[in-house]
Every structure is written in C-alpha cells, then in structure tokens.
Coordinates of C-alpha atoms and ligand atoms in Angstrom, one line a residue:
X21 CA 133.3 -43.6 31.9
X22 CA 133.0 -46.4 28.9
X23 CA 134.6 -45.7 25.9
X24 CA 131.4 -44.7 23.9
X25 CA 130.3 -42.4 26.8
X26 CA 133.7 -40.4 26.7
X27 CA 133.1 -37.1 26.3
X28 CA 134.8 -34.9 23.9
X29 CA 137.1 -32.1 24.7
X30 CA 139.6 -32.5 21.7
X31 CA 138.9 -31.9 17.7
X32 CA 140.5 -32.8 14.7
X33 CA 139.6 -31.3 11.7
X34 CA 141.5 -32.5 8.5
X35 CA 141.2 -30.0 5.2
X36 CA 141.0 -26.5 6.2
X37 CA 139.4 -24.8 3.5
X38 CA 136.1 -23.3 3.7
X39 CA 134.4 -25.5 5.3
X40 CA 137.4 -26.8 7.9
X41 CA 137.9 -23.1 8.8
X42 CA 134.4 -22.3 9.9
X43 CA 134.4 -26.1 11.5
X44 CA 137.1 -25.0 13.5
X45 CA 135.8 -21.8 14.7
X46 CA 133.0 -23.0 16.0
X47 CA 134.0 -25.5 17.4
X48 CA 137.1 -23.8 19.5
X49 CA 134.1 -20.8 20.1
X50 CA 132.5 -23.7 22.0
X51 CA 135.3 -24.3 23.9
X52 CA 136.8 -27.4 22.5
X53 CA 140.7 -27.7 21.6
X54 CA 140.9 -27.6 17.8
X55 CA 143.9 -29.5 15.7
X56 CA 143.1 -27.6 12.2
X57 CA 145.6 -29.6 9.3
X58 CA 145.2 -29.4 5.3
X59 CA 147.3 -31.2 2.6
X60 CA 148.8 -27.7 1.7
X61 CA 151.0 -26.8 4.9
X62 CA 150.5 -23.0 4.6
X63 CA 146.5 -23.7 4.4
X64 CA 145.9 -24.0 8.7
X65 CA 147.7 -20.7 9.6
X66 CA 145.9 -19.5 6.4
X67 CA 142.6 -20.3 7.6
X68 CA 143.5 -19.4 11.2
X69 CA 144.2 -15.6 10.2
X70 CA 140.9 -15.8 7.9
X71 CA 139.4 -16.8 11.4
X72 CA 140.8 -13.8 13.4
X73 CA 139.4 -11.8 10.7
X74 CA 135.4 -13.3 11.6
X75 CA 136.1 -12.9 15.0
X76 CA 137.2 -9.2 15.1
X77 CA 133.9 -8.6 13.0
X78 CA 132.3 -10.0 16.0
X79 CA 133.7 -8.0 18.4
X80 CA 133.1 -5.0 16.3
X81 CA 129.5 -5.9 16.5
X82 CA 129.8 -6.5 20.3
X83 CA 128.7 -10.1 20.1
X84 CA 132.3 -11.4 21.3
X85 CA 134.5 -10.0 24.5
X86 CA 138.3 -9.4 23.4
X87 CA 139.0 -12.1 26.3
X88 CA 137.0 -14.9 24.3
X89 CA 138.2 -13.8 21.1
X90 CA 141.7 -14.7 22.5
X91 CA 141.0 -17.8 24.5
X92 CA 138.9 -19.4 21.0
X93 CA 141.9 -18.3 18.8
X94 CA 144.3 -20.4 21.2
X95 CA 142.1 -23.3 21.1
X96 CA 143.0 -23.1 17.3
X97 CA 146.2 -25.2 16.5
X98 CA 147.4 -25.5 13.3
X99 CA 149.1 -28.6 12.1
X100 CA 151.5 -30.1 10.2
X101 CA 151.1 -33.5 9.5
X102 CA 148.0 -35.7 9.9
X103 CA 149.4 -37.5 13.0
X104 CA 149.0 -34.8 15.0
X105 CA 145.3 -35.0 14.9
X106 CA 145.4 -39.2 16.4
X107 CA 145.3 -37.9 19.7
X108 CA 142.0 -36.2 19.3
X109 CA 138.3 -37.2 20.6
X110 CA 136.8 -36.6 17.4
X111 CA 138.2 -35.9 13.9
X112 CA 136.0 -34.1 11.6
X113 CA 137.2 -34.9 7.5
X114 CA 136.5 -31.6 5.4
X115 CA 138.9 -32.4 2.7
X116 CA 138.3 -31.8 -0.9
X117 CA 135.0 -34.1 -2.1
X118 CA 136.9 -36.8 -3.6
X119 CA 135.9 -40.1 -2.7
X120 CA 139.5 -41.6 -2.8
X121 CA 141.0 -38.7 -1.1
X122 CA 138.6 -39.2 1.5
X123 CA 138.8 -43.2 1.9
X124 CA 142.7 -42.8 2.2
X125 CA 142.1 -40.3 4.6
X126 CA 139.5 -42.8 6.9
X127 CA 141.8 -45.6 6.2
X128 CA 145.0 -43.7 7.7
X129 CA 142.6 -42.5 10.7
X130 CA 141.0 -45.6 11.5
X131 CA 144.6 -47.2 11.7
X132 CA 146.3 -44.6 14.0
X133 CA 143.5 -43.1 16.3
X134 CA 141.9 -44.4 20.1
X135 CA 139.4 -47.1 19.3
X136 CA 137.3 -44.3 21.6
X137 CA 138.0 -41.5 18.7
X138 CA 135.0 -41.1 16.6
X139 CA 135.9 -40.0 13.0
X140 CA 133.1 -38.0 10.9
X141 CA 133.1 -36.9 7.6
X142 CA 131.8 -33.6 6.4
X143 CA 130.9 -34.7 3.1
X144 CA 128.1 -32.9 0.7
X145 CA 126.6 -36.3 -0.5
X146 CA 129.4 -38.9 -0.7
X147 CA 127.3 -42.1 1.1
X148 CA 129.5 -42.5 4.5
X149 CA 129.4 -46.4 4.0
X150 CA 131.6 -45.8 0.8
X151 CA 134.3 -43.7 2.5
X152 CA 134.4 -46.2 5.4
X153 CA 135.2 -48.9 2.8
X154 CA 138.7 -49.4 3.8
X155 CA 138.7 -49.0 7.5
X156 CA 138.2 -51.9 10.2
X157 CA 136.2 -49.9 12.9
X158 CA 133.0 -49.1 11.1
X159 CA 131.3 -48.4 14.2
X160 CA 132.9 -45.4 15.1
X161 CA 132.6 -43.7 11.9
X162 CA 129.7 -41.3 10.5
X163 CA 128.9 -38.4 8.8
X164 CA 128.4 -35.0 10.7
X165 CA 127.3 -32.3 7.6
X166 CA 127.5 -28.6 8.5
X167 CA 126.1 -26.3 6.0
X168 CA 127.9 -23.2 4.5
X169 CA 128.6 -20.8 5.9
X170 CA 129.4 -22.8 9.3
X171 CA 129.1 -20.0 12.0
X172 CA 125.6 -18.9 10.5
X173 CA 123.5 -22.4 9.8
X174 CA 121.8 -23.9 13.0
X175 CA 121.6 -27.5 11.2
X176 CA 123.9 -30.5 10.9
X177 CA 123.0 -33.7 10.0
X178 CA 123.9 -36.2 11.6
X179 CA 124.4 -39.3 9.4
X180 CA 124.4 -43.0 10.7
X181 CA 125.1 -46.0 8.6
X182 CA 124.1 -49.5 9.1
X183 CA 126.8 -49.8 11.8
X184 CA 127.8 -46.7 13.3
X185 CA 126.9 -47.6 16.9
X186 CA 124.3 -45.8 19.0
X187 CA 126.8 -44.6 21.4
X188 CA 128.5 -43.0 18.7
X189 CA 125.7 -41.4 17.4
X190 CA 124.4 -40.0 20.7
X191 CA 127.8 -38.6 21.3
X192 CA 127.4 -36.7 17.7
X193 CA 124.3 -35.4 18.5
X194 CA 125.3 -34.2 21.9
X195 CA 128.1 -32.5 21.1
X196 CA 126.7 -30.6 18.0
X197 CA 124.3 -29.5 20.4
X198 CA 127.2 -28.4 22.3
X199 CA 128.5 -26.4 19.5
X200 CA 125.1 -24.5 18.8
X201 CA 123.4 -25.9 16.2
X202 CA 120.5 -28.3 16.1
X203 CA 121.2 -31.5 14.9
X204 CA 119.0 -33.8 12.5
X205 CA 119.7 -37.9 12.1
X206 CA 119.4 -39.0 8.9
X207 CA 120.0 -42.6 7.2
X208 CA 123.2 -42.8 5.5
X209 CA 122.4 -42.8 1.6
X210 CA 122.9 -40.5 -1.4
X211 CA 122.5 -36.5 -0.9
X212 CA 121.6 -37.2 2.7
X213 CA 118.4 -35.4 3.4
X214 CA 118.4 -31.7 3.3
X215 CA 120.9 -32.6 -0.4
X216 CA 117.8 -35.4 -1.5
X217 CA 114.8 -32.9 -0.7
X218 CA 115.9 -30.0 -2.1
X219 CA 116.5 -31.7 -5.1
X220 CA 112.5 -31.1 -6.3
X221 CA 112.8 -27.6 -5.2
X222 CA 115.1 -27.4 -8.3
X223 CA 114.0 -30.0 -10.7
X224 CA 109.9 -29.0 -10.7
X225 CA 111.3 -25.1 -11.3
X226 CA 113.0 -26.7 -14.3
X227 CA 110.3 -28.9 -15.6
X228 CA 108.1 -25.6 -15.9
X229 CA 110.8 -24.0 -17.7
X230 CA 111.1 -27.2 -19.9
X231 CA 107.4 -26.6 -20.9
X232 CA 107.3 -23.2 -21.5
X233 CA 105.2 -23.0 -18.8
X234 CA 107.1 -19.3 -17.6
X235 CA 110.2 -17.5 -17.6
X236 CA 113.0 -18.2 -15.1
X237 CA 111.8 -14.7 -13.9
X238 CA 108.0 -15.0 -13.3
X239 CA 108.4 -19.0 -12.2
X240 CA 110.9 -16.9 -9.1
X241 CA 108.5 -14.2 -8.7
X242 CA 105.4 -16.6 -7.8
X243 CA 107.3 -19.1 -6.0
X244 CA 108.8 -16.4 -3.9
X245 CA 105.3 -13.7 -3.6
X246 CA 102.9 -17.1 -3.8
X247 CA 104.8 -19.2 -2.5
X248 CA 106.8 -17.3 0.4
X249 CA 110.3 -19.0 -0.4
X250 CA 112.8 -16.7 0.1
X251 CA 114.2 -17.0 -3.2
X252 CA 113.3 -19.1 -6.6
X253 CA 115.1 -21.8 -7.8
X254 CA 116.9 -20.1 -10.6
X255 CA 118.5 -17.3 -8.4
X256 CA 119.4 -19.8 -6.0
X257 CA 121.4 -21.8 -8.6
X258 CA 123.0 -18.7 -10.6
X259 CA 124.3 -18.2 -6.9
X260 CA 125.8 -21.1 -5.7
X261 CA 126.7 -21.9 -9.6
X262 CA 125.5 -24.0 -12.0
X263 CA 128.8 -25.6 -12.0
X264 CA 128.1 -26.7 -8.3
X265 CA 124.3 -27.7 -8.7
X266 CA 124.5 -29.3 -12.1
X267 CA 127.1 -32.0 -11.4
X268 CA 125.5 -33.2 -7.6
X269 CA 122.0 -33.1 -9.1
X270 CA 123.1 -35.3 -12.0
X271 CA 124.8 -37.5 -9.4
X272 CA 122.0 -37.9 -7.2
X273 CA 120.2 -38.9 -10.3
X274 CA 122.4 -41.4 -11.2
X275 CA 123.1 -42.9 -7.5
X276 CA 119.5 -43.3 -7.3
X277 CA 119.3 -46.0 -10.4
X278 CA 117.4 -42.9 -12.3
X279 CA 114.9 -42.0 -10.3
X280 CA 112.2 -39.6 -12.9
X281 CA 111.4 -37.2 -10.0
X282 CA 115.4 -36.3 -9.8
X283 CA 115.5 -35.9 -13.7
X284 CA 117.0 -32.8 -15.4
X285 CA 116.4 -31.1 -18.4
X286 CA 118.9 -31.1 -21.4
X287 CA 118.2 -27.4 -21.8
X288 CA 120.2 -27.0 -17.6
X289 CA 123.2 -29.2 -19.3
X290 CA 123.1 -27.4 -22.6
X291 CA 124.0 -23.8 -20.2
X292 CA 126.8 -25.8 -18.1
X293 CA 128.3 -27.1 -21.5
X294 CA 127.8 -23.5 -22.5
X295 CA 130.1 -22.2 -19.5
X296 CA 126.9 -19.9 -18.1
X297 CA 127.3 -20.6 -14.5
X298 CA 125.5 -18.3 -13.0
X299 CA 126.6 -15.0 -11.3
X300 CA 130.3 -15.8 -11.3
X301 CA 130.3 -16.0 -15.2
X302 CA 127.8 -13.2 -16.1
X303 CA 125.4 -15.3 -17.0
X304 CA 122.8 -18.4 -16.2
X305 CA 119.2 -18.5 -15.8
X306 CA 119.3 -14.4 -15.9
X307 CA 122.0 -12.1 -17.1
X308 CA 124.0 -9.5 -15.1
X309 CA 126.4 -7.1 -15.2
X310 CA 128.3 -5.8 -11.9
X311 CA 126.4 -8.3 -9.9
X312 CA 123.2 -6.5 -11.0
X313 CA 120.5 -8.9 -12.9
X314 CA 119.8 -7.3 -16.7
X315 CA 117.8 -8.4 -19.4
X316 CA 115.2 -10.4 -16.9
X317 CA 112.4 -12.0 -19.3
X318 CA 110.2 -9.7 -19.6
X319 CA 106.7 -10.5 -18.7
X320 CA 104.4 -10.0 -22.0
X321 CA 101.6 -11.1 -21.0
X322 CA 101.3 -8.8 -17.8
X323 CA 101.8 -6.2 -20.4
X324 CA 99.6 -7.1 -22.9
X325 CA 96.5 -7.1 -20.8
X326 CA 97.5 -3.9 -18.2
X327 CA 95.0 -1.4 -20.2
X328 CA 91.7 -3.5 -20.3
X329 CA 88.6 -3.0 -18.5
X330 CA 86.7 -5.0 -16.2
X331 CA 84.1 -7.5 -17.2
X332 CA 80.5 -6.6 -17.2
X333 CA 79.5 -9.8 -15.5
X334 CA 81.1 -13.1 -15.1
X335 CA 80.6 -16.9 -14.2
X336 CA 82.5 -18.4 -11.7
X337 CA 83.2 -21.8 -10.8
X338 CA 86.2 -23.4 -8.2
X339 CA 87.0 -27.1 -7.0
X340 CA 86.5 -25.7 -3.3
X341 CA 84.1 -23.5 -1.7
X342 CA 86.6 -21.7 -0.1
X343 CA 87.9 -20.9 -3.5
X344 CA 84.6 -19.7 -5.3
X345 CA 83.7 -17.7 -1.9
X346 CA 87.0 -15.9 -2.9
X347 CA 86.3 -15.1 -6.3
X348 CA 82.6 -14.1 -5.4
X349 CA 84.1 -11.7 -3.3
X350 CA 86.3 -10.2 -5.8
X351 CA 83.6 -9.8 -8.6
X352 CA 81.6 -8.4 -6.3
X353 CA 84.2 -5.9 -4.2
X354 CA 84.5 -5.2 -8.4
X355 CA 80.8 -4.6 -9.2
X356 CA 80.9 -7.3 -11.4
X357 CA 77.4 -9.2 -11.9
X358 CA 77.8 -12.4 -11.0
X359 CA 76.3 -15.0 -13.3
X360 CA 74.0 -17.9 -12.4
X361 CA 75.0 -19.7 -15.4
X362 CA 78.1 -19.8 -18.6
X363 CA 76.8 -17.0 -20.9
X364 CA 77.5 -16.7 -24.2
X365 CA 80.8 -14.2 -24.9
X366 CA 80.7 -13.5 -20.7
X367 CA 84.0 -14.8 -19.0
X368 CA 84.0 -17.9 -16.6
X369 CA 86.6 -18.0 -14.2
X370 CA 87.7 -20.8 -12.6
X371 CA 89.7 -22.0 -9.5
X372 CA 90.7 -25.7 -10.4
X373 CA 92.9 -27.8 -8.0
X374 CA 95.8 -29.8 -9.9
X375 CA 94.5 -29.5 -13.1
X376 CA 94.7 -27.3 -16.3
X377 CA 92.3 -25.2 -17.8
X378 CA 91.7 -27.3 -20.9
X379 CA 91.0 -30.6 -18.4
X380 CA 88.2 -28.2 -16.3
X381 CA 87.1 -27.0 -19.3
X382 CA 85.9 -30.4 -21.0
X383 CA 84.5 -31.5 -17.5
X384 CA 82.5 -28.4 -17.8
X385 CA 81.7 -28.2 -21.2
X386 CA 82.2 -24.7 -21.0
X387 CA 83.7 -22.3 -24.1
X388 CA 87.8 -22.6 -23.9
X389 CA 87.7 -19.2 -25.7
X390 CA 86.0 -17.5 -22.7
X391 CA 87.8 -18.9 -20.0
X392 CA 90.6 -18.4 -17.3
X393 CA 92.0 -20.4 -14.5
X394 CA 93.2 -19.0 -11.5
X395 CA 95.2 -20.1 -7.9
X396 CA 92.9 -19.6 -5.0
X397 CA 95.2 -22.0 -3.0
X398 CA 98.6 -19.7 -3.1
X399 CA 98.9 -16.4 -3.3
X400 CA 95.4 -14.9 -3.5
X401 CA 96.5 -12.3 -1.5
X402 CA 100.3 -11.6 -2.3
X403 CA 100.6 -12.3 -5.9
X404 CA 98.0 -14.1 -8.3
X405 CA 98.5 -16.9 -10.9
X406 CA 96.1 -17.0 -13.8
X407 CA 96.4 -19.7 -17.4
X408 CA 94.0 -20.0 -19.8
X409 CA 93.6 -22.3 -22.5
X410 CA 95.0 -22.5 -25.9
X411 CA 93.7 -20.0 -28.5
X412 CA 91.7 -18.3 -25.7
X413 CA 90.1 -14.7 -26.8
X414 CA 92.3 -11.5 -26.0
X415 CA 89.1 -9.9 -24.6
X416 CA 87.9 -12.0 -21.6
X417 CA 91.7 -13.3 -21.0
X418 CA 92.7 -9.0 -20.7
X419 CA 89.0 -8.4 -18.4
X420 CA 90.3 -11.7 -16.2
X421 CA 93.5 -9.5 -15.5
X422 CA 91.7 -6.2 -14.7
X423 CA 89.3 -8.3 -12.5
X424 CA 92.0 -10.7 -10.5
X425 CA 94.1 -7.2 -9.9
X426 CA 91.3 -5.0 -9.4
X427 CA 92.1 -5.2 -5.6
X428 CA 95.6 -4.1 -6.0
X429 CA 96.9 -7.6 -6.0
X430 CA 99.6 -8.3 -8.8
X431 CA 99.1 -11.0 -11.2
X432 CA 101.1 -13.0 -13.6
X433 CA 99.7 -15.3 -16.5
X434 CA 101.2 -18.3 -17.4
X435 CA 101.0 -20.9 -19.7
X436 CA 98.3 -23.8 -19.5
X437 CA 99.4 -25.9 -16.9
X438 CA 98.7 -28.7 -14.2
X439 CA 98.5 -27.3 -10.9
X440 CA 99.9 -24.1 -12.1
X441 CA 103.2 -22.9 -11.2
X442 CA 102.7 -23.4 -7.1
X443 CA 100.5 -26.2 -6.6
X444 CA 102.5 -28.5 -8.3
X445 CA 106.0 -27.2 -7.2
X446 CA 104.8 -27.6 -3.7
X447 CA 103.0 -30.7 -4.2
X448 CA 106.2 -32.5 -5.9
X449 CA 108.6 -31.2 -2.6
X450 CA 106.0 -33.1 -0.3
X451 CA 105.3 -36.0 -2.5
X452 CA 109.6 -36.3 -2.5
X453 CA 109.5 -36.0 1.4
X454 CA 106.8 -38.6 1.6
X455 CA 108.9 -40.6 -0.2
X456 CA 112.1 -40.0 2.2
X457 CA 109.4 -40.5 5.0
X458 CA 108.6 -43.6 3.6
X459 CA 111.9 -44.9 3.1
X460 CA 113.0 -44.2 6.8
X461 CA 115.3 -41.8 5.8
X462 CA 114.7 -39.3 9.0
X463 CA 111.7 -38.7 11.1
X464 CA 108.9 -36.0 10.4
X465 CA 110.5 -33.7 12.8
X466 CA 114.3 -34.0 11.0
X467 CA 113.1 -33.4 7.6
X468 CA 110.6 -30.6 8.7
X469 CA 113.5 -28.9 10.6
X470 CA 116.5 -29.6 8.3
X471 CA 114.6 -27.9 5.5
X472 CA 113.8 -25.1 7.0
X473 CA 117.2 -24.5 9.2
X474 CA 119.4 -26.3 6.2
X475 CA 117.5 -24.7 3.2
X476 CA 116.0 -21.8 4.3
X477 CA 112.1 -23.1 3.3
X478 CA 109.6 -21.2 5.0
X479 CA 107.9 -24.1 6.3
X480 CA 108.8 -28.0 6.4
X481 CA 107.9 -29.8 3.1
X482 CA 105.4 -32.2 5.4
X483 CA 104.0 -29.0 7.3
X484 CA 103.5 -27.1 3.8
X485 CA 101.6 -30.1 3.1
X486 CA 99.5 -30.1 6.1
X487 CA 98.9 -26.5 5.5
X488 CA 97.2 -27.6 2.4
X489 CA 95.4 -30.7 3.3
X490 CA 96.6 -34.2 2.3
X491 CA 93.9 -34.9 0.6
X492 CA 94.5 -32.1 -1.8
X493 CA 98.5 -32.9 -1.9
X494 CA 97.5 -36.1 -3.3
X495 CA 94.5 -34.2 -5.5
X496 CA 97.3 -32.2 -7.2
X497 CA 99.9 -35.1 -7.3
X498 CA 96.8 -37.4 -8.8
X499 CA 96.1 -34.6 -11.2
X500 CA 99.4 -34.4 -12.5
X501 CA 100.1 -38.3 -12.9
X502 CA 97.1 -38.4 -14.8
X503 CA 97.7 -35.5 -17.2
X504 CA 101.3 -36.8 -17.9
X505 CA 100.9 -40.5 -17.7
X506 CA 105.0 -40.0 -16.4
X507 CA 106.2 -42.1 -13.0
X508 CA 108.1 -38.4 -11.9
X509 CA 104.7 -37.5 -10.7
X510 CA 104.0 -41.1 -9.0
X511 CA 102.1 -40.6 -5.6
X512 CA 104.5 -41.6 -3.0
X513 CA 102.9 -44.8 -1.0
X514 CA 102.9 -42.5 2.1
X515 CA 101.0 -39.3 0.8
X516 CA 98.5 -42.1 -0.8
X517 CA 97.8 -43.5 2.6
X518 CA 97.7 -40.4 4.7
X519 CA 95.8 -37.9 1.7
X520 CA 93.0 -40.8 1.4
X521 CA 92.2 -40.8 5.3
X522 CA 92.5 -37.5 5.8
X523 CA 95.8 -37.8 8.3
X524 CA 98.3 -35.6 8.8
X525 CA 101.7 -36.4 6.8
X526 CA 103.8 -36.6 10.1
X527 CA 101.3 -39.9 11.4
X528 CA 103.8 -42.6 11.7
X529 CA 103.3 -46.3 10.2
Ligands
NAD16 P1 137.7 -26.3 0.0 O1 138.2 -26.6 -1.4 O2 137.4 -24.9 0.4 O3 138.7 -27.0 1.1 C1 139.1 -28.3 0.9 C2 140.5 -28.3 1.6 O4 140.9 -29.7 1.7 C3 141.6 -27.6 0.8 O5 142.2 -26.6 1.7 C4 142.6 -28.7 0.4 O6 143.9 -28.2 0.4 C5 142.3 -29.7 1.5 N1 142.7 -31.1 1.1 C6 142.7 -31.7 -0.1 N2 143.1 -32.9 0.0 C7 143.4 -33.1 1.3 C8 144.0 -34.2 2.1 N3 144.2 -35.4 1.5 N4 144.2 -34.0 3.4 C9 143.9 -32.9 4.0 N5 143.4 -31.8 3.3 C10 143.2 -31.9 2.0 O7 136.4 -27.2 0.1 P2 135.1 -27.0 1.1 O8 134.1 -26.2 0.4 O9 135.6 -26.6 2.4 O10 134.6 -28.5 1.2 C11 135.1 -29.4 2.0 C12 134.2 -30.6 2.2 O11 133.0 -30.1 2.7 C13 133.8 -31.3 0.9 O12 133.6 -32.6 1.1 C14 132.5 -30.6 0.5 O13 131.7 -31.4 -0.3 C15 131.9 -30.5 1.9 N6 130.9 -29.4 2.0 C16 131.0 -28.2 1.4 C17 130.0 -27.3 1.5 C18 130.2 -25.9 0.8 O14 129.2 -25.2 0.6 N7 131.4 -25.5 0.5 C19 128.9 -27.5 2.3 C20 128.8 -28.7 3.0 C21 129.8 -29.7 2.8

C-alpha cells in the first residue's frame, strides 16, 4: 500500500476542549484508536470523563450496547505530552483559535510525524495555508471542520489548499465518511464555506434592522413562518453570542479586502461594546430573564389595524400572474368586488417583485395614499408580509390587513421596503453563493448540502433559488441594486448569466 493510500486506524487529536472531546468520541465510536492531549494536563482525562457521561446518555436511550460503550472508551487515550500523538495516522488540531498557537503546533507536527501522517486542522475560519506557514510538508496538511456539537452534525468540510495532495484529500473524505458524517470539499480561503455563506444570513437581517425596516422580533417571525428557517438571525446570534458572531463576522469582512455584502452595522458593534451578548448576558437583540425572552418589540402596527373592516371593493395589481390569481382569490373567497380599474378612495393592492411600494406606485401612477404591497412569493399561506408607502391613509392600510388575514392567515406590516423582508434576505444568501459558485469555492452539491447539514437551512441557498426562478433571483437582486445604487447588492456574474437564460443555478461553466 503507497503511502497516500494508507489507511487510517490511529488519531491524534491535540486540544481537548469542546470541540477535541466530541472529535474524539466519534472518532473512537467509529472504531479508530484515539490519542486525546491538551496544553493543560488535567484537560484529556477531563474530557474523557465528560465523554463517559454522553455515552451513558446513550445507552440510557438504548442507542449504544454497554460492550461498545466500553470498547470506544478504551480506544480513548489520554496524553501527556504532544509526542505521544507522532505515531498516529492522522492528527486532528482543535486547539484554542489562535493562529500562532496553531502554526507552532503544525510546525512541531510536521517536524516529528511519518511523512504518511496527515495533519488537519479543525479551525473555525483560520485559512489552512496560514497555519501551514512554518511547516515543510504542505502536502499533507488540510483542514477537516466539524461543526458543534460533534456527535450531532452530519457535515465536515473538508478543506484543500493549493497543495494538499489529492491522495490526502481522498483519504479525508473517506475516512469522515467512515466516522458518519457527510463530508463537503471546499477551497481553502477565509470562513471556508458553510462560515462565508452564512454570513448574508446575518448581515441582510441586520441591514433591515439598520433601516427600520422591522423589529428584531417580526424580521424572526417572517423569516422563520415565510421563510421556513428554523430560526431568525437575531435568536441565532443572542444564542451562540454576540461576542462569538461579532468578532468572525468583522474578520471575514476584513480578510476579504471589505467586501459590502459582508458589511455590519455600527448599531451590532455599538451592543458588543455595550457588553449585551445575547442570552448569556441577559440581553442582545431581545431581552430575557431566566432564559425566557421578555420585552420582545411589540408589533404596533399588527395592533393598530386588528379592529378594521374589510374593503368594499378593491384593485389589484401583481408583477406575476401567479401572484394576482392569488389575490383575486382572496378578495373574492372575501366578497370583495374586484375592481376593473384604480378608483378614487378604493384600495389597490399590489404584489411587486424586488421593489418597494413607492417604485410600483410611480410606475403605476396610482394614489400612494390608497395603496399596499404585499409578498405573494413567501409566505402566502403561513404568514403574510404587507408595506405601504409613506404617509399612506390609516383606512385602506387597516382594510388591507382585514383583507390579507381574512383567511386566517397572520400578517405583519413593515416598513417600505425593496423586496420586503423575504425576497431580499433570500435573494442576497443566493446572490453570496453564486458568488462562492463563481469563485470555485465548492461545487453546487457542497454548498447546497453544507448549508443545510452545517447550518440548518431548510433548503440549499442555490436550490432556494431554483425554487424561485433565476430569473426572478436576479429580478429582486436587480431591483435592489437599482434602488440603492450600493455594490452590497451587485449581481454576482453567475446569477447574471444563469437568471438571463433561464438556467438553473447549479449549471456549471
Ligand atoms: P475550547 O476552548 O473548548 O478548547 C480548546 C482547548 O485547546 C483547551 O482545552 C485548551 O487548553 C487547549 N489548548 C490551547 N492551547 C493548546 C496547545 N498549544 N496545545 C494543545 N492544546 C491547547 O475550544 P473549542 O470550542 O473546542 O475550539 C477548538 C477549535 O475548534 C478552535 O480552533 C475553534 O475555532 C474550532 N471550532 C470551534 C467550534 C465551536 O463551536 N466551539 C466549531 C467549529 C470549530
């Protein structure tokens, strides 16, 4: 067997903290011998005990025998000094993310261990090419990035620089297949993929907070009801901390020369500086008290229009047919007469794509004071968006509310805006993953899979596209470039060249 083909039986995994720990039990669960060894020399029996813990759970669930709980926790070898770890097939780094921790690390590993040892670093978004700086054997070194918590995530991603070797890589992806989860290969670069796309998962939700556009509560509520995410942006970063978030979504900005579509807001910063970081303080995006959420903006305008009555009749215009065959249906199911034409004082209700009331109502030339916008592309049936213009009259705003939940669906108004809350926070993720699609970063497949298995997204960012049509990603994306003349909403030369022929955004170049 050639060195590259070697398989591996033996694993090294330096820094045992949260991330080593659940490393190591999976990877002795598979079967493999596991050298666990941490700076601090109390931290591998630590972490050994913490993994006896996770396995009894198991077997009190009955998804593990007594006889493998035993067997996996004497695969588990704690050690004490690095050294012991040279012998090992593969060395997985999971030490603290400092870069010069982790380059003295490589460079000691690279010096001791088998040419055939491959070493892998678990790294969040420290580019793998920058940790290898100091070691000779660049081939043989590559990033392997579990996600937390280890024994419940499927995805890893694999990461390859400009000369890990082939072999190496094929070994990687072999044995994390051997270990259980599905692995992804990515391009060595900053964030990775799963850390680079879910960047515009957060920065769109803060844009729209930016502009007033919602509250942290009602932009949550759509993207989750509208949008089917399993949560919104703010209560994923009050939970992992803002302290966490803030710092690698300021670095990815920065590594990236300043790319506008990874940009922040100063309002984020101002809350960090503040010391609000999220659950663990009390406080963030929302309040809380015993790990309850308090004091969640309240939603005024809901409020404000919950007493009115239906329209007598109303106009109705939409971008699509599909969308003005849904709100035909719904005037109708409501008795409301249907106008041929905009009537003085009557309400006109319209379905734009991308856009903003105020931009469909000067195409129109239709009275601002009269009308509403609403979604018809997300959540028609699970939870309804609606905007208006500026200085639009209570009355027909309060009878578009009674009308758009007349059928029992919920509703929230929001402020004027582009592609209201869902159109554009979708359209942004895809137009960022044609972007990583365009710059080779993974193929169609990695970054649909990673962001589902590594993010939780309740479809890939390219396949939520499809869903839509690329032709109407790159409407929306269009629409909002426009409207804010700002590069952040650029169209990514891939959506461009797929949304204008119709293709799907997985076609290849
Ligand atoms: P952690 O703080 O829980 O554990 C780090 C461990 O490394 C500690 O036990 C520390 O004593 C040890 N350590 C520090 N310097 C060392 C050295 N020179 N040699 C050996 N051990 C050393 O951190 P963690 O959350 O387990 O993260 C570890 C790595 O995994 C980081 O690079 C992190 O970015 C990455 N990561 C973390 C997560 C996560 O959600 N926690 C997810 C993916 C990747």
């Amino acid at each position: 067997m050639s060195e590259l083909n070697a398989q591996i039986q033996s694993v090294g995994v330096v820094g045992a903290g949260t991330m080593g720990r659940g490393i190591a039990q999976v990877c002795a669960q598979a079967g493999f011998q596991v050298s666990l060894f941490d700076a601090l020399p109390q931290v591998p029996e630590q972490s050994k005990a913490a993994i006896q813990k996770a396995l009894l759970k198991l077997i009190e669930k009955g998804k593990l025998s007594e006889t493998d709980c035993k067997a996996t926790l004497d695969r588990i070898n704690p050690r004490q000094s690095l050294e012991d770890l040279f012998h090992c097939d593969l060395v997985i780094e999971a030490a603290i993310e400092d870069l010069e921790v982790k380059r003295e690390l490589f460079k000691r590993l690279d010096e001791a261990c088998a040419i055939s040892t491959i070493l892998a670093s678990n790294t969040s978004a420290i580019p793998i090419s920058s940790i290898a700086a100091r070691t000779e054997h660049r081939h043989r070194i590559a990033g392997l990035h579990f996600m937390n918590p280890v024994p419940l995530m499927k995805l890893v991603e694999v990461i390859q620089t400009p000369v890990t070797s082939d072999g190496v890589i094929e070994r990687l992806l072999g044995f994390s297949k051997a270990i259980g989860k599905t692995p992804i290969l990515v391009k060595d670069g900053p964030g990775f993929l799963v850390g680079n796309c879910a960047r515009a998962f957060y920065t769109e939700a803060l844009r729209l907070l930016k502009e007033c556009i919602a509250s942290p509560a009602v932009i949550d509520r759509i993207i989750r009801e509208a949008g089917g995410y399993r949560m919104g942006p703010f209560e994923v970063i009050d939970l992992v901390g803002l302290d966490v978030n803030y710092p690698s979504s300021k670095a990815l900005f920065e590594d990236s020369f300043f790319e506008p579509r990874y940009q922040l807001t100063s309002g984020y910063k101002l809350l960090v500086e503040a010391g609000f970081l999220g659950r663990k303080t009390g406080m963030g995006f929302y309040r809380y008290q015993e790990g309850q959420t308090v004091g969640q903006a309240v939603e005024t305008h809901e409020q404000a229009a919950s007493s009115a009555s239906l329209p007598k009749s109303a106009w109705l215009w939409a971008e699509k047919s599909a969308g003005l065959e849904m709100l035909t249906s719904l005037a109708k199911k409501a008795g409301v007469v249907v106008l041929k034409e905009p009537s003085p004082g009557a309400l006109c209700l319209v379905a734009p794509i991308g856009r903003d009331t105020v931009s469909v109502v000067k195409q129109l030339g239709i009275d601002p004071g009269n009308t509403v916008a609403v979604d018809t592309l997300y959540g028609w049936s699970s939870h309804r968006t609606y905007m208006a213009c500026p200085g639009v009259r209570p009355e027909p705003l309060a009878c578009a509310k009674s009308l758009l939940q007349s059928d029992g669906v919920a509703a929230s108004q929001i402020n004027d805006s582009p592609g209201f809350i869902m159109q554009r926070f979708q359209a942004v993720i895809t137009n960022l993953a044609c972007d990583l699609m365009q710059q080779g970063l993974a193929s169609a497949d990695a970054l649909n899979q990673g962001m589902k298995l590594g993010f939780n997204f309740p479809q890939g960012p390219l396949e939520a596209g499809d869903a839509l049509g690329s032709e109407t990603v790159l409407t929306i994306i269009q629409a909002l470039y426009s409207f804010y003349e700002e590069d952040r909403y650029r169209p990514s030369p891939w959506l461009k060249r797929r949304g204008r022929l119709g293709l799907s955004l997985t076609t290849p170049d």
